[in-house]
Short mmCIF file of C-alpha atoms and ligand atoms in Angstrom, two decimals:
data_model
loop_
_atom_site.label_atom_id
_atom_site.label_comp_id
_atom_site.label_asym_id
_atom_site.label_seq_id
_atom_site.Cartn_x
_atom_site.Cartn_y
_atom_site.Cartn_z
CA UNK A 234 72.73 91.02 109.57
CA UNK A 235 71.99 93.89 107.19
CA UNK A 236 69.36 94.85 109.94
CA UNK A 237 71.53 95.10 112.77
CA UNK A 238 74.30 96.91 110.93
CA UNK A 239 72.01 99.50 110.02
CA UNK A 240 70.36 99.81 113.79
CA UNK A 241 73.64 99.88 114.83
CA UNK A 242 74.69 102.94 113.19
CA UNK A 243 71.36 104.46 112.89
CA UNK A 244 71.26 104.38 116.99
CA UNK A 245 74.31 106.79 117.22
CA UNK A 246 73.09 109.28 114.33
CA UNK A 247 70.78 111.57 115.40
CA UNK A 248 66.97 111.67 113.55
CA UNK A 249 66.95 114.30 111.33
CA UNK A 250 70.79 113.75 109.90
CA UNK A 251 69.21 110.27 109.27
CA UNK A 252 66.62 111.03 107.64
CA UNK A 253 68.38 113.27 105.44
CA UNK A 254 71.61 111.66 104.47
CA UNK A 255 70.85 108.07 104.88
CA UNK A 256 67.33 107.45 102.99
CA UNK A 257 69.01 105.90 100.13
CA UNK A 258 72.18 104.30 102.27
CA UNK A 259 71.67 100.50 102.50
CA UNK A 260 73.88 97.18 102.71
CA UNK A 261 74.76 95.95 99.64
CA UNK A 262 77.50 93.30 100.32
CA UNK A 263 79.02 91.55 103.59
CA UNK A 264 81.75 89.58 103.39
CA UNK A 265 84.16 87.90 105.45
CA UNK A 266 86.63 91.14 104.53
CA UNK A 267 84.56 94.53 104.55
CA UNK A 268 81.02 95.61 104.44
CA UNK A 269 79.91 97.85 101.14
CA UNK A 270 77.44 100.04 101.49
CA UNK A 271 75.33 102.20 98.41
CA UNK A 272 73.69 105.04 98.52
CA UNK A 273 72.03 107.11 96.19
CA UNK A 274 74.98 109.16 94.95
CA UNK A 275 78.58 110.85 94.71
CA UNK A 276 77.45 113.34 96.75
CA UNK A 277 76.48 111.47 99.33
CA UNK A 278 78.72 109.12 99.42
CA UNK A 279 81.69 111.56 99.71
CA UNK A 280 79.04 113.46 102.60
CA UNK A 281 78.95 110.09 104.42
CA UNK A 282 82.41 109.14 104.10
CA UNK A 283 83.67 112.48 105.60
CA UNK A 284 80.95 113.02 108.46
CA UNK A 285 79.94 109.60 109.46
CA UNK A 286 83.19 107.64 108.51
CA UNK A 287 84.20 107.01 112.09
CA UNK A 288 80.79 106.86 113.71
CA UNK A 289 80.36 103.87 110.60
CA UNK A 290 82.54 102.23 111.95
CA UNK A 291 82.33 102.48 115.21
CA UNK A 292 79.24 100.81 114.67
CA UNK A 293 79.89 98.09 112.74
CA UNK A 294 83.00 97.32 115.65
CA UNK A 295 80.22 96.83 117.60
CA UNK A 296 78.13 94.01 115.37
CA UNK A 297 81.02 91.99 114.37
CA UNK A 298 82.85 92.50 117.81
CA UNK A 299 86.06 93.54 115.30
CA UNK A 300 87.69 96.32 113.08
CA UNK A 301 85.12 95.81 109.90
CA UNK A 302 86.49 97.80 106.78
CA UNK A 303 83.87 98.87 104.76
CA UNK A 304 83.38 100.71 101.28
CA UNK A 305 80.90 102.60 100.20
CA UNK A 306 79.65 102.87 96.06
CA UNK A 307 77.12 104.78 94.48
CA UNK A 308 74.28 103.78 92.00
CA UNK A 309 74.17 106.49 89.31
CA UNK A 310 71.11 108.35 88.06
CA UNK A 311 72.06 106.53 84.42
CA UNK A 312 72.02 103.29 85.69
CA UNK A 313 68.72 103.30 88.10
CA UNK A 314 66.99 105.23 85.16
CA UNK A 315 67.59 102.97 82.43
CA UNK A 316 66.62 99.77 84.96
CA UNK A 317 63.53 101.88 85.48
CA UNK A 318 62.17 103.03 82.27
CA UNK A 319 62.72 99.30 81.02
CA UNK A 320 61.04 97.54 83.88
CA UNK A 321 57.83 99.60 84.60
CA UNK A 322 57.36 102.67 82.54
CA UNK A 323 54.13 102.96 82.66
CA UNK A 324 52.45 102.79 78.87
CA UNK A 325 49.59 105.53 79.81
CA UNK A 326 50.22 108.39 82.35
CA UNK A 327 47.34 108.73 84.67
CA UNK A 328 48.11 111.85 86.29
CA UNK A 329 46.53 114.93 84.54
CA UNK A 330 49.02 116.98 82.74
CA UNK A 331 49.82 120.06 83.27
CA UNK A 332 53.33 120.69 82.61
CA UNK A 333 54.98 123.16 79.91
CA UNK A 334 56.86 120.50 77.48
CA UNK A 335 60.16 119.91 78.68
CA UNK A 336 63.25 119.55 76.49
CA UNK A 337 63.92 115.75 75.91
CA UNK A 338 67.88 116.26 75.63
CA UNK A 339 67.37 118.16 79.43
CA UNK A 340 68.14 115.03 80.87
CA UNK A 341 70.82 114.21 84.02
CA UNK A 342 72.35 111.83 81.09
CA UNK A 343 73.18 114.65 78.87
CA UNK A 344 74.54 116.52 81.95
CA UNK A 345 78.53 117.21 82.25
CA UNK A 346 79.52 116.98 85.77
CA UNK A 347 82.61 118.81 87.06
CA UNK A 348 83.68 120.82 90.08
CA UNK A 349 81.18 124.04 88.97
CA UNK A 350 78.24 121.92 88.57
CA UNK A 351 78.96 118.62 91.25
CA UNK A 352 77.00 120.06 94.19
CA UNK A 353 73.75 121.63 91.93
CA UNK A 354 73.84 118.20 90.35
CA UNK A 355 74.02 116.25 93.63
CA UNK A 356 71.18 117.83 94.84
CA UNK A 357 68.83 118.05 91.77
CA UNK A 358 69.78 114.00 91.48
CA UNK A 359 68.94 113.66 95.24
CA UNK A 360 65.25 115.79 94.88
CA UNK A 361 64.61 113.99 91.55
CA UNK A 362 64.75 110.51 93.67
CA UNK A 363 63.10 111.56 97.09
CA UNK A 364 60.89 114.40 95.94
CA UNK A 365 59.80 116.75 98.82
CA UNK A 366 63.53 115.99 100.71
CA UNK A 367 65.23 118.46 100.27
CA UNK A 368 62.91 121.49 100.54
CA UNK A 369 63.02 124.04 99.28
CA UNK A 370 65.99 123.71 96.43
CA UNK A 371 67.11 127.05 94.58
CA UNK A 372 69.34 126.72 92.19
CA UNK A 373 71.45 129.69 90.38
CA UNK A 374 74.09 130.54 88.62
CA UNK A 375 74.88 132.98 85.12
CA UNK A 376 73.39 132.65 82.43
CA UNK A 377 73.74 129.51 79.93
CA UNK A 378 75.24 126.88 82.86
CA UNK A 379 72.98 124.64 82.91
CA UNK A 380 69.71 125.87 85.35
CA UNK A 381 67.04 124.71 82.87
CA UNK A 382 68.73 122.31 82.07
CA UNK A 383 68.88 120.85 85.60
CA UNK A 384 65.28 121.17 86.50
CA UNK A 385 64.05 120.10 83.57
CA UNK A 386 65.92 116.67 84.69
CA UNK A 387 64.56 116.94 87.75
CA UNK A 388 61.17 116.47 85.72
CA UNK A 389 61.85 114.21 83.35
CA UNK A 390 63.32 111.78 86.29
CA UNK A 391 60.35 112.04 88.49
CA UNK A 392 57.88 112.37 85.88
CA UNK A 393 59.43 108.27 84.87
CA UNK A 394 59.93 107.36 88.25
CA UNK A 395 56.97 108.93 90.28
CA UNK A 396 54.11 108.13 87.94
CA UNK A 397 51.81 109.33 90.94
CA UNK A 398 53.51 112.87 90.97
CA UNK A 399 52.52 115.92 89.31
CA UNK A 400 54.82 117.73 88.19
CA UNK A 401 54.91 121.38 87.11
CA UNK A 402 57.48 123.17 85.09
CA UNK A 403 57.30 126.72 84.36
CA UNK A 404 59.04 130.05 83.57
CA UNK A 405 57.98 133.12 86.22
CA UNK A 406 57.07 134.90 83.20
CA UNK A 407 54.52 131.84 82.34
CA UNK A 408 53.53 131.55 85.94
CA UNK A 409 52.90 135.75 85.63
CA UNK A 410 51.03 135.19 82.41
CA UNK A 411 48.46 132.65 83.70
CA UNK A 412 47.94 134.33 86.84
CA UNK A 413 47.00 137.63 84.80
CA UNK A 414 44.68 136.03 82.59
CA UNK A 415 43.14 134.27 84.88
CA UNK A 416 42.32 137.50 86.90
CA UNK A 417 40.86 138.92 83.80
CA UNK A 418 38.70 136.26 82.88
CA UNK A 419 37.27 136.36 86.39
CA UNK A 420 39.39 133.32 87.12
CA UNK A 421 41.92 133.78 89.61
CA UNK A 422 40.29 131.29 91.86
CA UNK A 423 40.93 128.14 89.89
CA UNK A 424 44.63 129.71 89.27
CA UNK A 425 45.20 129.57 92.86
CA UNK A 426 43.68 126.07 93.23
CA UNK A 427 45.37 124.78 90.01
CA UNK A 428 48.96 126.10 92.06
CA UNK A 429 48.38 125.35 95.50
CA UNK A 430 46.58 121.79 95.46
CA UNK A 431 46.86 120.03 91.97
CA UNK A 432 50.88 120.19 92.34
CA UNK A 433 52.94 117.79 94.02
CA UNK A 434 56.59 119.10 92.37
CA UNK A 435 56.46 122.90 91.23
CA UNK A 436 59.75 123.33 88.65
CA UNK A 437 59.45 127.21 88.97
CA UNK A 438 62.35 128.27 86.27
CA UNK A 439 63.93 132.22 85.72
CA UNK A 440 62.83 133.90 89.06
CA UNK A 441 64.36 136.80 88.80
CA UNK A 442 61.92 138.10 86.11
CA UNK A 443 59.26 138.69 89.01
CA UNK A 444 61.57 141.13 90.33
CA UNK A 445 59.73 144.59 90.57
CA UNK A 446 56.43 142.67 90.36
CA UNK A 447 54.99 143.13 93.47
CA UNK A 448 51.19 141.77 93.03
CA UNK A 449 52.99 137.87 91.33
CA UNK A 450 55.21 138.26 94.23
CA UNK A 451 52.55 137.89 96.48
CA UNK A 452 50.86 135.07 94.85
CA UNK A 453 54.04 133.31 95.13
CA UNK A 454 54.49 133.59 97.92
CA UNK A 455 51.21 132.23 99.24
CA UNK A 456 51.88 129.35 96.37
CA UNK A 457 54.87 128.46 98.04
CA UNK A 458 53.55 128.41 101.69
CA UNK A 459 50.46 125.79 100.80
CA UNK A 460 53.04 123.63 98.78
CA UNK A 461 55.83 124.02 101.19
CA UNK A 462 53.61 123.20 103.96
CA UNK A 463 51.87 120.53 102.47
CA UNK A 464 55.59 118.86 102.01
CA UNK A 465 55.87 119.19 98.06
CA UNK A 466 58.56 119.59 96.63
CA UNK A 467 59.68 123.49 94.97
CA UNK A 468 62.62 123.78 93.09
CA UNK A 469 63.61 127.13 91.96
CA UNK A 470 65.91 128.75 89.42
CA UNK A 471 67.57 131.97 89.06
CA UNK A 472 70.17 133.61 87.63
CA UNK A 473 71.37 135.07 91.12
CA UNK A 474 71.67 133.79 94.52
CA UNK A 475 68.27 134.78 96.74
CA UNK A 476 70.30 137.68 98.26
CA UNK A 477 71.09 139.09 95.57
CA UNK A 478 67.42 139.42 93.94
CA UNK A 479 66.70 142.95 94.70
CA UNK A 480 63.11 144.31 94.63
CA UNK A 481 62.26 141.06 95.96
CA UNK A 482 59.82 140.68 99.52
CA UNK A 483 62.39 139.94 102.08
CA UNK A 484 59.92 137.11 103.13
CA UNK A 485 59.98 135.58 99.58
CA UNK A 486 63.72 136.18 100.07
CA UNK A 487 64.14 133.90 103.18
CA UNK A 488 61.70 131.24 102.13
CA UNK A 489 64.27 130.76 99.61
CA UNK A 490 66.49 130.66 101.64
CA UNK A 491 64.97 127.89 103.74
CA UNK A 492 66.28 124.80 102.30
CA UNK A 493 69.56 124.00 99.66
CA UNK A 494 70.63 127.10 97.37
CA UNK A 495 72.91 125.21 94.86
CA UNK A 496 75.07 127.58 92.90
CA UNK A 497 76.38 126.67 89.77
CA UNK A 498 79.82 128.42 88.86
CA UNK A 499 81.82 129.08 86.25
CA UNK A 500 82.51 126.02 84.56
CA UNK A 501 86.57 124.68 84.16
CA UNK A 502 88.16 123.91 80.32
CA UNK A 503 88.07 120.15 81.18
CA UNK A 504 84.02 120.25 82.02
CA UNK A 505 83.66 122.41 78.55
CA UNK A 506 86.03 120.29 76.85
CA UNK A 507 84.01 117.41 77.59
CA UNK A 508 80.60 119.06 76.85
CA UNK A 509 81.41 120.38 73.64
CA UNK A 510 82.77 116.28 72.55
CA UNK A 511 79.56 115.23 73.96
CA UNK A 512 77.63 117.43 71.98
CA UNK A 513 79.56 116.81 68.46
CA UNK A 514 79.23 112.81 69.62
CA UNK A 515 75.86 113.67 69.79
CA UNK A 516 75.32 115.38 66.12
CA UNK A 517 77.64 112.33 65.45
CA UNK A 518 80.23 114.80 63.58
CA UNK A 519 83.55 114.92 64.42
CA UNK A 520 86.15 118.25 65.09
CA UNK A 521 89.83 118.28 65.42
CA UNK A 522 90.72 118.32 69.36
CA UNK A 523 92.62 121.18 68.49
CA UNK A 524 89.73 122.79 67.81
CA UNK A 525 87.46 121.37 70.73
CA UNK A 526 90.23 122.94 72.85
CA UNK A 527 89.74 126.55 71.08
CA UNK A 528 86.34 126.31 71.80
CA UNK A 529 86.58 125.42 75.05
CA UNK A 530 88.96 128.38 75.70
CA UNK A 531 86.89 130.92 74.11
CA UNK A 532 83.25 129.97 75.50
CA UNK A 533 83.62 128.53 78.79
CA UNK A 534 81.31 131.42 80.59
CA UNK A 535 78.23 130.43 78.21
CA UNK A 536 77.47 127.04 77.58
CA UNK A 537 74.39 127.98 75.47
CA UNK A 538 77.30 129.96 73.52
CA UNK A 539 79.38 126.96 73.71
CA UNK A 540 76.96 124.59 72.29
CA UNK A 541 76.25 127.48 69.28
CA UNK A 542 79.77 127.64 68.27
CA UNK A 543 80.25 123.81 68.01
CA UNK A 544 76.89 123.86 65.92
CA UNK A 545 78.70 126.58 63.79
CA UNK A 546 81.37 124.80 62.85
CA UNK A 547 79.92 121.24 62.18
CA UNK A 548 77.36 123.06 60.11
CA UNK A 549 80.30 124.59 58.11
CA UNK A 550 81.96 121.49 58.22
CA UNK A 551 79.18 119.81 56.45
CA UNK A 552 78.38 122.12 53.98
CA UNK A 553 82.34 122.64 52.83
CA UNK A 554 82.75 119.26 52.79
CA UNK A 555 86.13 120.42 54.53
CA UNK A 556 87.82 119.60 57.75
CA UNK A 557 87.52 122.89 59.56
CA UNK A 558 91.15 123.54 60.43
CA UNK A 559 92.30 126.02 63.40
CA UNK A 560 91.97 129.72 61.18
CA UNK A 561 89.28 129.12 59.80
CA UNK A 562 87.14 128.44 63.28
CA UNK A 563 88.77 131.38 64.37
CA UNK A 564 87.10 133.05 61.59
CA UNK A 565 83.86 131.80 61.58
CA UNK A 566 83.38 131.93 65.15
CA UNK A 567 84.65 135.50 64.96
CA UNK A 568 87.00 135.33 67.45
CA UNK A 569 90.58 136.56 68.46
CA UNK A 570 92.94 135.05 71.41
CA UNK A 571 94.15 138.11 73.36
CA UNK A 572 92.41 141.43 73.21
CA UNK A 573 93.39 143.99 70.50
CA UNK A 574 94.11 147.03 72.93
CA UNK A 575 97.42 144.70 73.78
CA UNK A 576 99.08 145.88 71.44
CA UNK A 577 99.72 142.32 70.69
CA UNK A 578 101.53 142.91 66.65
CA UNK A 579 104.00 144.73 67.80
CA UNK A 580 104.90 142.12 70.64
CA UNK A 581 104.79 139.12 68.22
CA UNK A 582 108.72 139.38 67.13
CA UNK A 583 109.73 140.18 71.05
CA UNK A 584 107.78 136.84 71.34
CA UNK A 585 108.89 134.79 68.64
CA UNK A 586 112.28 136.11 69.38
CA UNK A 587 112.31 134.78 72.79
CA UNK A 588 111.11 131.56 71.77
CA UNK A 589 113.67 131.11 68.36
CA UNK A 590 116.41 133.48 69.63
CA UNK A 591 116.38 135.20 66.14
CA UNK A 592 115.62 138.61 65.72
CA UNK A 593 113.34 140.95 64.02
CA UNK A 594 115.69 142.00 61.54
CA UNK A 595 116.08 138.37 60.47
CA UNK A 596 112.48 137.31 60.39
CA UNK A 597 111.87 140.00 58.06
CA UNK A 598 115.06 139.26 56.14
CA UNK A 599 115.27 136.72 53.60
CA UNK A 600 117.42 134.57 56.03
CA UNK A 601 116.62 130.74 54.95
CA UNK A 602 118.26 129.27 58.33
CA UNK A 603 116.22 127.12 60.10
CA UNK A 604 115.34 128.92 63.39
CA UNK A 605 114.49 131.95 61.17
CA UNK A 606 111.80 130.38 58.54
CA UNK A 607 110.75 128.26 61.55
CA UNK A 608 109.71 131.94 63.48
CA UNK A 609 108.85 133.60 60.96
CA UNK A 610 106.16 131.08 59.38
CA UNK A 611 104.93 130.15 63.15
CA UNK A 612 105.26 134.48 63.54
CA UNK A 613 102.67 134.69 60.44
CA UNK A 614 100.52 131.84 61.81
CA UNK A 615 99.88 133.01 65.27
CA UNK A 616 99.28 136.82 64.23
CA UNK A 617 96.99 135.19 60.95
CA UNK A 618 95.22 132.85 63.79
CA UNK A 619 95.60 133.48 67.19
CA UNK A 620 95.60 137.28 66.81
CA UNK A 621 92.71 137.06 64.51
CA UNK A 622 94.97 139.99 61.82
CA UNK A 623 93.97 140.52 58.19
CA UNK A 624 95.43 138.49 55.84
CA UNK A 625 96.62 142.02 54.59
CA UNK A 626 97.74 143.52 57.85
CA UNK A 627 100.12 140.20 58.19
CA UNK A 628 101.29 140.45 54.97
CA UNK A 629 102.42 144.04 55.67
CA UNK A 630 103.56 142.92 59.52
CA UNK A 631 105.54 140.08 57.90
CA UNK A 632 106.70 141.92 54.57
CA UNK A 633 105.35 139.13 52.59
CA UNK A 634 103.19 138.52 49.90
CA UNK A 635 99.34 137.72 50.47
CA UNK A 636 99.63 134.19 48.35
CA UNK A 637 102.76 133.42 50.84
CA UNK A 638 101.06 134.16 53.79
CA UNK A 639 97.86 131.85 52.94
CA UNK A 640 100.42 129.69 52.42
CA UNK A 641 102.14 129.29 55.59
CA UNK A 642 99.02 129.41 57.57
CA UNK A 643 97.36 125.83 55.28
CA UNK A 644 100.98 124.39 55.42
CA UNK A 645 100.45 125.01 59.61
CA UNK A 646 97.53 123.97 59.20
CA UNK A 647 98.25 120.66 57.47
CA UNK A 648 101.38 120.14 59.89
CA UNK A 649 99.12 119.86 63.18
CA UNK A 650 96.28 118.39 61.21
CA UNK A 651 98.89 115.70 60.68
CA UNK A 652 100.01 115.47 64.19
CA UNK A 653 102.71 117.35 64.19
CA UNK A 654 103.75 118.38 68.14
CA UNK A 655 106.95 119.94 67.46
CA UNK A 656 105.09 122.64 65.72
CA UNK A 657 102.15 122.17 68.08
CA UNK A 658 104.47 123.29 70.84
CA UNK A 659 106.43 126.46 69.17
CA UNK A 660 102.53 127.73 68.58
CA UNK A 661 101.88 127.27 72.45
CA UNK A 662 105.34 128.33 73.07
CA UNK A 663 104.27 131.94 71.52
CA UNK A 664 101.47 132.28 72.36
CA UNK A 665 102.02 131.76 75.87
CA UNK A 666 105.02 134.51 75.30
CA UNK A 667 102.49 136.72 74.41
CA UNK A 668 99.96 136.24 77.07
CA UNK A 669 102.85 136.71 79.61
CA UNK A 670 103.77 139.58 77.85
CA UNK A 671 100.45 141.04 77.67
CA UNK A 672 99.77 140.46 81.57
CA UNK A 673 102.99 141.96 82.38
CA UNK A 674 101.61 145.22 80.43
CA UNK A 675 98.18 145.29 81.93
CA UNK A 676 99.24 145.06 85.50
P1 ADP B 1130 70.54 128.38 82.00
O1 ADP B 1130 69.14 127.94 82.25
O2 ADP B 1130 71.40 128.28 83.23
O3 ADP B 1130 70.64 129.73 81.38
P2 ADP B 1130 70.59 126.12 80.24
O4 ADP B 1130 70.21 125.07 81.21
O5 ADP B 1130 69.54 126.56 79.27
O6 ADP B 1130 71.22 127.37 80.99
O7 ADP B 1130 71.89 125.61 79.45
C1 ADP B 1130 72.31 126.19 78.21
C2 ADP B 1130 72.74 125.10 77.26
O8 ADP B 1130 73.94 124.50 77.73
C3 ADP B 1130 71.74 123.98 77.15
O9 ADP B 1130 71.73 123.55 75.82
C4 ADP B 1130 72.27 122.91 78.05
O10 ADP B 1130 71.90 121.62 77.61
C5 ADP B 1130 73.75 123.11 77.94
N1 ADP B 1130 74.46 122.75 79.18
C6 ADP B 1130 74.67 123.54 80.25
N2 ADP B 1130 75.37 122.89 81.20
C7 ADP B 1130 75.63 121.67 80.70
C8 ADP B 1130 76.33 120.52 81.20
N3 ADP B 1130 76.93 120.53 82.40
N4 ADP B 1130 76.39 119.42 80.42
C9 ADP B 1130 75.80 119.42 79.20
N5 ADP B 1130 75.14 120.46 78.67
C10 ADP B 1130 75.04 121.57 79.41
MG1 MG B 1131 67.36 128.90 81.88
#
């Protein structure tokens, strides 16, 4: 049965888009209900769903003579990696090494997925199972998002699952390095052999610092023809899409070009949020989510930067002994909500009044009613936190003493360490005033 299911739809799909999208699609269940298909991954399976949905099942009408629902799952890199390396991990490697040392914790385990990352993931999973498919894959995006981190996956997967495979990773500047020594030791022969017929998977990582370099440009470029030719798989990362690499040879440029360019963007506050738990999970520390969700906010266009603040803090964690609260990551991580040419301290009382409906006058009074100590202790808070002031430029904001200001800001600080939302949400509340009113100034 599984046979002629898969003839049957392979017969109305035309070679190539079979060969591509449907190497890893296979039957995995029939029942007297619906047919469930897996393939390889998300990616494809939400590909296969959209594209081939109806042609699917037009096929499957035609084996069973009826509508046939099916369903189709994905196996995960996780799970076919740890079946893998259990069953036959090979005890000695006989391929000869040569491969810079890759990162163990570069792994697609350790890798957050989210809407930035899902398609340079997809296709880094895809080329890590059927090296040479996809051909050849770029991959860029800023700085800190994850490129190395993706191809050195791509390594570590094929190096476990494709013991025959050699695999190369290198930096350009690496790649530069051994091609100039070579050439001065007389040399450059057994670089170009080493390159172009001992590789089967070249990792080529940071191509962008061979712009201006005309003579490694060239060598590349011949590299990549042998290899590409000879069906092995390149994989290529860069901090900025192939058209964008200027000082580049316009045929280097379109051999890039050739195959999947996989850009990684900007990543969301849920993927950082999630990368920055992983990452404390991982140092097996914990931090308040309070201040996972600062973190997240303030580093979400440098995950390397990301992954050095949360460092920071459980470091300082450790050695105070101390549950870092709210103020004082804003201090050590040197960092202030809204920009200081805002004008933000003036804005605070139009903020808080908004969100109290007390005025300045009475914030600064000694008014005891409850509205008015509840602004003007959330008032000293955000501008002592959020606005990243002096404990002495508060004091003077608030016309209070230092003592009392330190003061309110622990007492805050025990409130939400305690759980507190109703002071949780006058905080947001304010500071949300402010950001309002500081976008209604900029524009
Ligand atoms: P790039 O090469 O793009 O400059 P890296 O791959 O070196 O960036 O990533 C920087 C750091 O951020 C690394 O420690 C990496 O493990 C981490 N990182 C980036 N993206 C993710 C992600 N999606 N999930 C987990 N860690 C990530
Ligand atoms: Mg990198």
């Amino acid at each position: 049965m599984r046979e002629k299911i898969l003839g049957a739809i392979k017969g109305k799909i035309n070679r190539r888009s079979w060969e591509n999208w449907f190497s890893t699609f296979d039957v995995k269940e029939i029942t007297s209900e619906q047919v469930t298909f897996e393939v390889g991954n998300l990616f494809i399976k939400e590909w296969l769903e959209k594209k081939y949905g109806p042609t699917i099942s037009k096929a499957l009408k035609e084996v069973f003579e009826k509508d046939m629902p099916f369903s189709i799952v994905y196996s995960s890199a996780t799970e076919t990696s740890v079946k893998n390396v259990q069953a036959n991990e090979p005890l000695v490697k006989k391929r000869p090494l040569i491969i810079t040392p890759l990162n163990p914790g570069f792994s697609f385990e350790n890798f957050v997925v989210g809407p930035s990352n899902m398609f340079a993931y997809s296709t880094s999973v895809e080329v890590a199972k059927n090296p040479g498919k996809f051909n050849p894959v770029f991959l860029c995006g800023g700085v800190g998002l994850g490129k190395t981190h993706l191809v050195q996956s791509i390594g570590h997967y094929i190096f476990r699952h494709h013991p025959d495979l050699r695999v190369v990773y290198l930096t350009s500047e690496r790649f530069l390095n051994e091609l100039v020594d070579s050439i001065k030791l007389g040399k450059g022969y057994e670089f170009r052999e080493k390159y172009r017929t001992k590789v089967d998977v070249l990792l080529l990582d940071d191509v962008q610092f061979l712009i201006g370099k005309k003579g490694i440009q060239s060598e590349l470029f011949h590299t990549f023809n042998e290899l590409y030719n000879a069906g092995k798989q390149i994989v290529i990362c860069s901090d900025r899409n192939p058209k964008d690499l200027e000082k580049f040879q316009d045929r280097l440029i379109s051999r890039f070009q050739m195959g999947i360019v996989a850009e990684i963007g900007k990543p969301d506050r849920e993927i950082c949020k999630k990368i920055a738990l992983k990452m404390i999970e991982h140092e097996k520390a914990s931090l308040d989510m309070e201040i996972v969700e600062l973190i997240a906010e303030h580093f979400s266009d440098n995950i390397r930067r990301l992954r050095g603040a949360v460092v920071k803090l459980i470091a300082y964690q450790q050695m105070s002994g101390e549950k870092v609260t709210p103020s004082d990551a804003y201090h050590i991580l040197g960092i202030s909500s809204l920009p200081p040419k805002i004008g933000a301290k003036e804005r605070i009382f139009l903020a808080l009044s908004s969100v109290f409906g007390v005025s300045q006058e009475e914030i600064l009074s000694s008014a005891r009613r409850r509205e008015v100590v509840s602004a003007r202790h959330i008032g000293i808070y955000v501008a002592k936190t959020y606005l990243g002031m002096s404990l002495r430029a508060v004091a003077e904001l608030f016309d209070r003493s230092h003592p009392t200001v330190s003061h309110t800001v622990r007492k805050i600080d025990e409130l939400i360490a305690s759980g507190n939302m109703m002071v949780r949400s006058q905080i947001e509340k304010v500071v949300d005033q402010l950001r309002a009113e500081a976008l209604g100034q900029n524009s």
